[in-house]
């Protein structure tokens, strides 16, 4: 890697990191480096200062004691391999296992992935379907941002200057949740992926949350499909109906990886499969 | 016990697998400077001005060049593909270099460009080489000109296409050069050190004796490193002019644009046949998109001359048109013309079968060449084999009809799987090759091969051959290569020729050395002697081979200590049958390669373990061609699949299960090794087998579906599955 000359500082505390990031416009945080380093290699970005937050205490770990709390510095591999989390919220382990490859999962962090906001990142749809909160800390203190409000566009988030993601909180992880990712090769970015969370009461859907990537320039909550599921009997017909509604509700991008029409068809298939998988759990 | 024929693990493994290999980027003489290139962002532009003054104002930047001995940069003042070099900078380190490259200002006048070969042939298309008068780089005709209009009971016409791919060797290209005031040493990640030496010496006006070319360990090439690239000469020239070592290693993105691409051929065909599937005539026109420069000469000619494949089609004619476009130049890529020919003829055989509602195997059987040697309509003489017999053996060993029945059962259970078969004959081996076998003072032997292996395990195979010939243990034979200080001439590893041409040269050298040592033993022992297992004996006593060698080294006997052999190898023709099984997701169009079986008559197999490895690797590249890979240019002439994140090389996770077999009673080539070569078989046979497997699956859902171009991306398969 031969980036332009840059400074590097290893932050000793969260406040120090935030202080530096807030004071220098050309400073960027680095944790696992799985998105930033490739960009530096390509000279697609040229920050003046890297603020290494990887060693910060208290920002890692997975806590399933009460609400599920996952530190920003937890790696995808930490999430994938956490036995209690897997028991409590299997969809998170499932999603983690579908990110890239072992090397990337060993370094890449959930906080870094969220802050980078690649439109095809795997966490946003999962966390949207789980109604998670993103906890951030910055010069003016801490706040929690609903996952649905966090991503504002491609590589754009609700983070203010100097703010860092500190963790995510999942208060409600239904057992019936699934993440279906369609990629051309193992470890590729998704073409289209769908996260579904489903609850049933007496054979009827009591709650359905769906989110997708690959069908817009950012992760999307599939509200119209969710609406079709409200109160209806859990059935293949209902899933097909929701899938059709989902497909109708989007205007997917058209590029060399996949046409708009193909993405729409994939969305319908994946919504159906995700709901089926969720209902089977 | 003979070593040839045994599955001996690579002797190279200890170094390669433990990270002890020395690749190009591991070489850095003290004081090395780093070179880099300013490359065109445009597919076609006039270079009006190159201003390096800002870059050169940085004291870390040593030199900047817009011309150097060797090929011209931006010849005729134009760049013709995105990534073509415009200027070269030399700096003290790679950081300084990367900064400086961004500070070179180039004024371009963008010119109209063309990336579609059909458009490039139209009247008024932008011309890449004005002096050429058109974008036609080369034309040729083979076979019968009457084939186009030949009468037949049934006629089918169509077009087929094999896409452009990126060879994507794990190690990108690179070169290091150092001049010590007398000798210019050039290390290059290449398949052709002899050519590098000749080109560099020629460009600098140096005698060959003052230029040494070294091929260090090379992390893959697949044909993409068998030409001498301009960068190799320029970097060597800069080292010579500056008197300091200079190094250049391509970045991955740079390598994707500046190293040759492969395939990219289309075929328009007309096939005449009768109701039994016997093909009466075949006419084709191959259009090959050679990119901006004609570096890959002969690729489409090989494809044309192998177009009838293993089938006896007497009335056949082919026209070839190579077309310039504003893309990276085309070059050899594993199989180099034979994968394209095999894809074309195997697709045609499947289409004829489908037209007639016949078993594709039946149609092939009706057309297979009977009786070898056989000279095809384009003058290629297939040497040995029994194609019909091998087909029957293959069908049974590969369980082809059992797989078809199993696919039916799976479909009845709702699982969509497809089975595809391909047959190929291919041509390997050409030209001379060199070998030196040298006796070391302790009675061990060093073999210098003129071939240039880069991961295949050729050194192991040659050691087996030489150890057998000398009747010594494998451990007594060491094989070295890739340095013009060791062997001055050769061709190299390409075209599946290394064991056949290089192994035969080594075998003959070993035989000659053994005979010379025998004569020396007779002097020492004072009687005629016999030799076996490393020992000479006669009525007066015996001597170990090491004793005889030492006696020669010390002047107590006269005889040779080494033998230099040049072997001229005529082409030879492997034949085989491959079967692919895929599973298709009918809703997404996703194709998963499940199983791959092969049965090859490739002559003698020196090392079945390494031969099987060659099949695995070749097949996966054929799978990539069939399903995953494509070098995509957008309308602006940008290569948009410009690195490994955007370009789909299949990985271990996409690989099918392999079941590789070789013919139990192979047909030997005429060469001393009896081998025919295995390096490219997989890449040749796999693509049509996989494509047919996909089509076989899809036709259950859409009976008329037909696959005519690769890659069969999920979206394309999804389209085929739609009503």
mmCIF file of N, CA and C in Angstrom, chain A residues 1-5 42-43 182-189 255-262 265-266 269-270 272-273 276, chain B residues 60 94-95 98-99 102 253 585 587-590 628 632 640-641 643-651 653-654 714-715 718:
data_model
loop_
_atom_site.group_PDB
_atom_site.id
_atom_site.type_symbol
_atom_site.label_atom_id
_atom_site.label_comp_id
_atom_site.label_asym_id
_atom_site.label_seq_id
_atom_site.Cartn_x
_atom_site.Cartn_y
_atom_site.Cartn_z
ATOM 1 N N UNK A 1 0.842 -1.197 0.000
ATOM 2 C CA UNK A 1 0.000 0.000 0.000
ATOM 3 C C UNK A 1 0.874 1.243 0.000
ATOM 4 N N UNK A 2 0.625 2.124 -0.957
ATOM 5 C CA UNK A 2 1.445 3.336 -1.060
ATOM 6 C C UNK A 2 0.552 4.575 -1.132
ATOM 7 N N UNK A 3 -0.093 4.882 0.007
ATOM 8 C CA UNK A 3 -0.988 6.063 0.030
ATOM 9 C C UNK A 3 -0.153 7.334 0.092
ATOM 10 N N UNK A 4 -0.801 8.471 -0.156
ATOM 11 C CA UNK A 4 -0.101 9.735 0.075
ATOM 12 C C UNK A 4 0.293 9.812 1.552
ATOM 13 N N UNK A 5 1.267 10.660 1.841
ATOM 14 C CA UNK A 5 1.756 10.772 3.208
ATOM 15 C C UNK A 5 0.609 11.134 4.145
ATOM 16 N N UNK A 42 -6.010 2.262 -3.357
ATOM 17 C CA UNK A 42 -6.394 2.792 -4.663
ATOM 18 C C UNK A 42 -6.201 4.306 -4.749
ATOM 19 N N UNK A 43 -5.775 4.913 -3.648
ATOM 20 C CA UNK A 43 -5.669 6.373 -3.545
ATOM 21 C C UNK A 43 -7.016 7.046 -3.858
ATOM 22 N N UNK A 182 -27.941 -13.078 -1.822
ATOM 23 C CA UNK A 182 -27.578 -13.654 -3.104
ATOM 24 C C UNK A 182 -26.356 -12.943 -3.657
ATOM 25 N N UNK A 183 -25.275 -13.708 -3.817
ATOM 26 C CA UNK A 183 -24.032 -13.195 -4.400
ATOM 27 C C UNK A 183 -23.605 -14.175 -5.477
ATOM 28 N N UNK A 184 -22.836 -13.669 -6.436
ATOM 29 C CA UNK A 184 -22.414 -14.546 -7.533
ATOM 30 C C UNK A 184 -21.420 -15.598 -7.059
ATOM 31 N N UNK A 185 -20.482 -15.160 -6.226
ATOM 32 C CA UNK A 185 -19.504 -16.100 -5.692
ATOM 33 C C UNK A 185 -19.544 -16.013 -4.177
ATOM 34 N N UNK A 186 -19.044 -17.048 -3.523
ATOM 35 C CA UNK A 186 -18.903 -16.993 -2.072
ATOM 36 C C UNK A 186 -18.045 -15.791 -1.705
ATOM 37 N N UNK A 187 -18.512 -15.019 -0.735
ATOM 38 C CA UNK A 187 -17.710 -13.910 -0.250
ATOM 39 C C UNK A 187 -17.857 -12.622 -1.023
ATOM 40 N N UNK A 188 -18.574 -12.645 -2.124
ATOM 41 C CA UNK A 188 -18.804 -11.409 -2.866
ATOM 42 C C UNK A 188 -19.779 -10.496 -2.117
ATOM 43 N N UNK A 189 -19.763 -9.223 -2.488
ATOM 44 C CA UNK A 189 -20.853 -8.355 -2.086
ATOM 45 C C UNK A 189 -22.151 -8.908 -2.670
ATOM 46 N N UNK A 255 -26.978 -1.940 -13.683
ATOM 47 C CA UNK A 255 -25.551 -1.802 -13.969
ATOM 48 C C UNK A 255 -25.022 -3.114 -14.513
ATOM 49 N N UNK A 256 -23.696 -3.163 -14.724
ATOM 50 C CA UNK A 256 -23.158 -4.342 -15.402
ATOM 51 C C UNK A 256 -23.266 -5.593 -14.553
ATOM 52 N N UNK A 257 -23.447 -5.438 -13.254
ATOM 53 C CA UNK A 257 -23.578 -6.636 -12.423
ATOM 54 C C UNK A 257 -24.967 -7.257 -12.570
ATOM 55 N N UNK A 258 -25.988 -6.425 -12.705
ATOM 56 C CA UNK A 258 -27.347 -6.948 -12.793
ATOM 57 C C UNK A 258 -28.270 -5.859 -13.315
ATOM 58 N N UNK A 259 -29.236 -6.273 -14.131
ATOM 59 C CA UNK A 259 -30.204 -5.305 -14.624
ATOM 60 C C UNK A 259 -31.233 -5.008 -13.533
ATOM 61 N N UNK A 260 -31.968 -3.938 -13.756
ATOM 62 C CA UNK A 260 -33.012 -3.558 -12.807
ATOM 63 C C UNK A 260 -34.053 -4.671 -12.680
ATOM 64 N N UNK A 261 -34.447 -5.234 -13.815
ATOM 65 C CA UNK A 261 -35.473 -6.268 -13.792
ATOM 66 C C UNK A 261 -35.027 -7.521 -13.058
ATOM 67 N N UNK A 262 -33.778 -7.877 -13.254
ATOM 68 C CA UNK A 262 -33.257 -9.068 -12.572
ATOM 69 C C UNK A 262 -33.193 -8.838 -11.064
ATOM 70 N N UNK A 265 -36.586 -9.226 -9.646
ATOM 71 C CA UNK A 265 -36.976 -10.630 -9.538
ATOM 72 C C UNK A 265 -36.255 -11.316 -8.380
ATOM 73 N N UNK A 266 -34.978 -10.965 -8.228
ATOM 74 C CA UNK A 266 -34.227 -11.540 -7.098
ATOM 75 C C UNK A 266 -34.838 -11.109 -5.774
ATOM 76 N N UNK A 269 -37.860 -13.215 -5.022
ATOM 77 C CA UNK A 269 -37.450 -14.565 -4.611
ATOM 78 C C UNK A 269 -36.896 -14.567 -3.199
ATOM 79 N N UNK A 270 -36.052 -13.586 -2.905
ATOM 80 C CA UNK A 270 -35.393 -13.567 -1.596
ATOM 81 C C UNK A 270 -36.366 -13.192 -0.482
ATOM 82 N N UNK A 272 -39.513 -13.957 -0.412
ATOM 83 C CA UNK A 272 -40.268 -15.193 -0.191
ATOM 84 C C UNK A 272 -39.431 -16.186 0.617
ATOM 85 N N UNK A 273 -38.200 -16.352 0.205
ATOM 86 C CA UNK A 273 -37.345 -17.329 0.894
ATOM 87 C C UNK A 273 -37.008 -16.891 2.318
ATOM 88 N N UNK A 276 -40.029 -17.482 4.447
ATOM 89 C CA UNK A 276 -40.172 -18.934 4.652
ATOM 90 C C UNK A 276 -39.164 -19.408 5.715
ATOM 91 N N UNK B 60 13.081 13.419 -4.623
ATOM 92 C CA UNK B 60 13.017 11.951 -4.511
ATOM 93 C C UNK B 60 12.811 11.305 -5.886
ATOM 94 N N UNK B 94 8.670 3.683 -3.374
ATOM 95 C CA UNK B 94 7.370 3.562 -4.027
ATOM 96 C C UNK B 94 6.382 4.633 -3.565
ATOM 97 N N UNK B 95 6.590 5.175 -2.372
ATOM 98 C CA UNK B 95 5.713 6.264 -1.925
ATOM 99 C C UNK B 95 5.957 7.512 -2.768
ATOM 100 N N UNK B 98 4.575 6.956 -6.232
ATOM 101 C CA UNK B 98 3.124 7.080 -6.379
ATOM 102 C C UNK B 98 2.689 8.538 -6.327
ATOM 103 N N UNK B 99 3.341 9.319 -5.442
ATOM 104 C CA UNK B 99 3.031 10.753 -5.379
ATOM 105 C C UNK B 99 3.397 11.440 -6.703
ATOM 106 N N UNK B 102 1.210 11.099 -9.805
ATOM 107 C CA UNK B 102 0.008 11.944 -9.819
ATOM 108 C C UNK B 102 0.315 13.375 -10.238
ATOM 109 N N UNK B 253 -4.554 -3.420 -10.165
ATOM 110 C CA UNK B 253 -5.369 -2.669 -11.134
ATOM 111 C C UNK B 253 -4.579 -2.397 -12.410
ATOM 112 N N UNK B 585 -30.466 -23.001 -9.894
ATOM 113 C CA UNK B 585 -31.581 -22.487 -9.094
ATOM 114 C C UNK B 585 -32.563 -21.851 -10.076
ATOM 115 N N UNK B 587 -35.117 -20.120 -9.777
ATOM 116 C CA UNK B 587 -35.656 -18.791 -9.467
ATOM 117 C C UNK B 587 -34.621 -17.674 -9.636
ATOM 118 N N UNK B 588 -33.350 -17.970 -9.339
ATOM 119 C CA UNK B 588 -32.329 -16.926 -9.445
ATOM 120 C C UNK B 588 -31.460 -17.094 -10.691
ATOM 121 N N UNK B 589 -31.468 -18.283 -11.290
ATOM 122 C CA UNK B 589 -30.573 -18.553 -12.403
ATOM 123 C C UNK B 589 -29.168 -18.921 -11.958
ATOM 124 N N UNK B 590 -28.977 -19.029 -10.660
ATOM 125 C CA UNK B 590 -27.641 -19.329 -10.151
ATOM 126 C C UNK B 590 -27.234 -20.752 -10.529
ATOM 127 N N UNK B 628 -18.367 -17.317 -14.819
ATOM 128 C CA UNK B 628 -18.103 -16.204 -13.908
ATOM 129 C C UNK B 628 -17.377 -15.008 -14.507
ATOM 130 N N UNK B 632 -15.197 -6.583 -18.885
ATOM 131 C CA UNK B 632 -16.277 -5.757 -19.423
ATOM 132 C C UNK B 632 -15.788 -4.326 -19.649
ATOM 133 N N UNK B 640 -14.361 -1.845 -16.773
ATOM 134 C CA UNK B 640 -15.053 -1.646 -15.489
ATOM 135 C C UNK B 640 -14.880 -2.831 -14.543
ATOM 136 N N UNK B 641 -14.430 -3.962 -15.058
ATOM 137 C CA UNK B 641 -14.089 -5.075 -14.157
ATOM 138 C C UNK B 641 -12.583 -5.025 -13.923
ATOM 139 N N UNK B 643 -10.465 -4.911 -11.228
ATOM 140 C CA UNK B 643 -9.643 -5.536 -10.181
ATOM 141 C C UNK B 643 -10.384 -6.770 -9.655
ATOM 142 N N UNK B 644 -9.775 -7.435 -8.703
ATOM 143 C CA UNK B 644 -10.331 -8.728 -8.265
ATOM 144 C C UNK B 644 -11.616 -8.576 -7.453
ATOM 145 N N UNK B 645 -11.926 -7.352 -7.013
ATOM 146 C CA UNK B 645 -13.215 -7.158 -6.339
ATOM 147 C C UNK B 645 -14.345 -7.096 -7.360
ATOM 148 N N UNK B 646 -14.010 -6.719 -8.584
ATOM 149 C CA UNK B 646 -15.043 -6.491 -9.601
ATOM 150 C C UNK B 646 -15.041 -7.564 -10.687
ATOM 151 N N UNK B 647 -14.060 -8.419 -10.650
ATOM 152 C CA UNK B 647 -13.890 -9.430 -11.698
ATOM 153 C C UNK B 647 -13.959 -10.803 -11.037
ATOM 154 N N UNK B 648 -14.820 -11.656 -11.559
ATOM 155 C CA UNK B 648 -15.187 -12.871 -10.826
ATOM 156 C C UNK B 648 -14.340 -14.101 -11.080
ATOM 157 N N UNK B 649 -13.104 -14.112 -10.631
ATOM 158 C CA UNK B 649 -12.327 -15.356 -10.724
ATOM 159 C C UNK B 649 -12.938 -16.385 -9.765
ATOM 160 N N UNK B 650 -13.279 -17.568 -10.253
ATOM 161 C CA UNK B 650 -13.829 -18.551 -9.314
ATOM 162 C C UNK B 650 -12.776 -18.968 -8.297
ATOM 163 N N UNK B 651 -13.205 -19.247 -7.106
ATOM 164 C CA UNK B 651 -12.284 -19.645 -6.042
ATOM 165 C C UNK B 651 -12.553 -21.104 -5.692
ATOM 166 N N UNK B 653 -14.156 -22.156 -3.360
ATOM 167 C CA UNK B 653 -15.546 -22.342 -2.940
ATOM 168 C C UNK B 653 -16.478 -22.598 -4.122
ATOM 169 N N UNK B 654 -16.085 -22.175 -5.323
ATOM 170 C CA UNK B 654 -16.930 -22.410 -6.499
ATOM 171 C C UNK B 654 -16.556 -23.705 -7.224
ATOM 172 N N UNK B 714 -25.680 -15.667 -13.964
ATOM 173 C CA UNK B 714 -27.001 -16.010 -13.411
ATOM 174 C C UNK B 714 -28.131 -15.260 -14.113
ATOM 175 N N UNK B 715 -27.882 -13.998 -14.427
ATOM 176 C CA UNK B 715 -28.957 -13.252 -15.086
ATOM 177 C C UNK B 715 -29.272 -13.831 -16.464
ATOM 178 N N UNK B 718 -31.177 -16.937 -15.938
ATOM 179 C CA UNK B 718 -32.532 -16.537 -15.505
ATOM 180 C C UNK B 718 -33.380 -16.121 -16.711
#
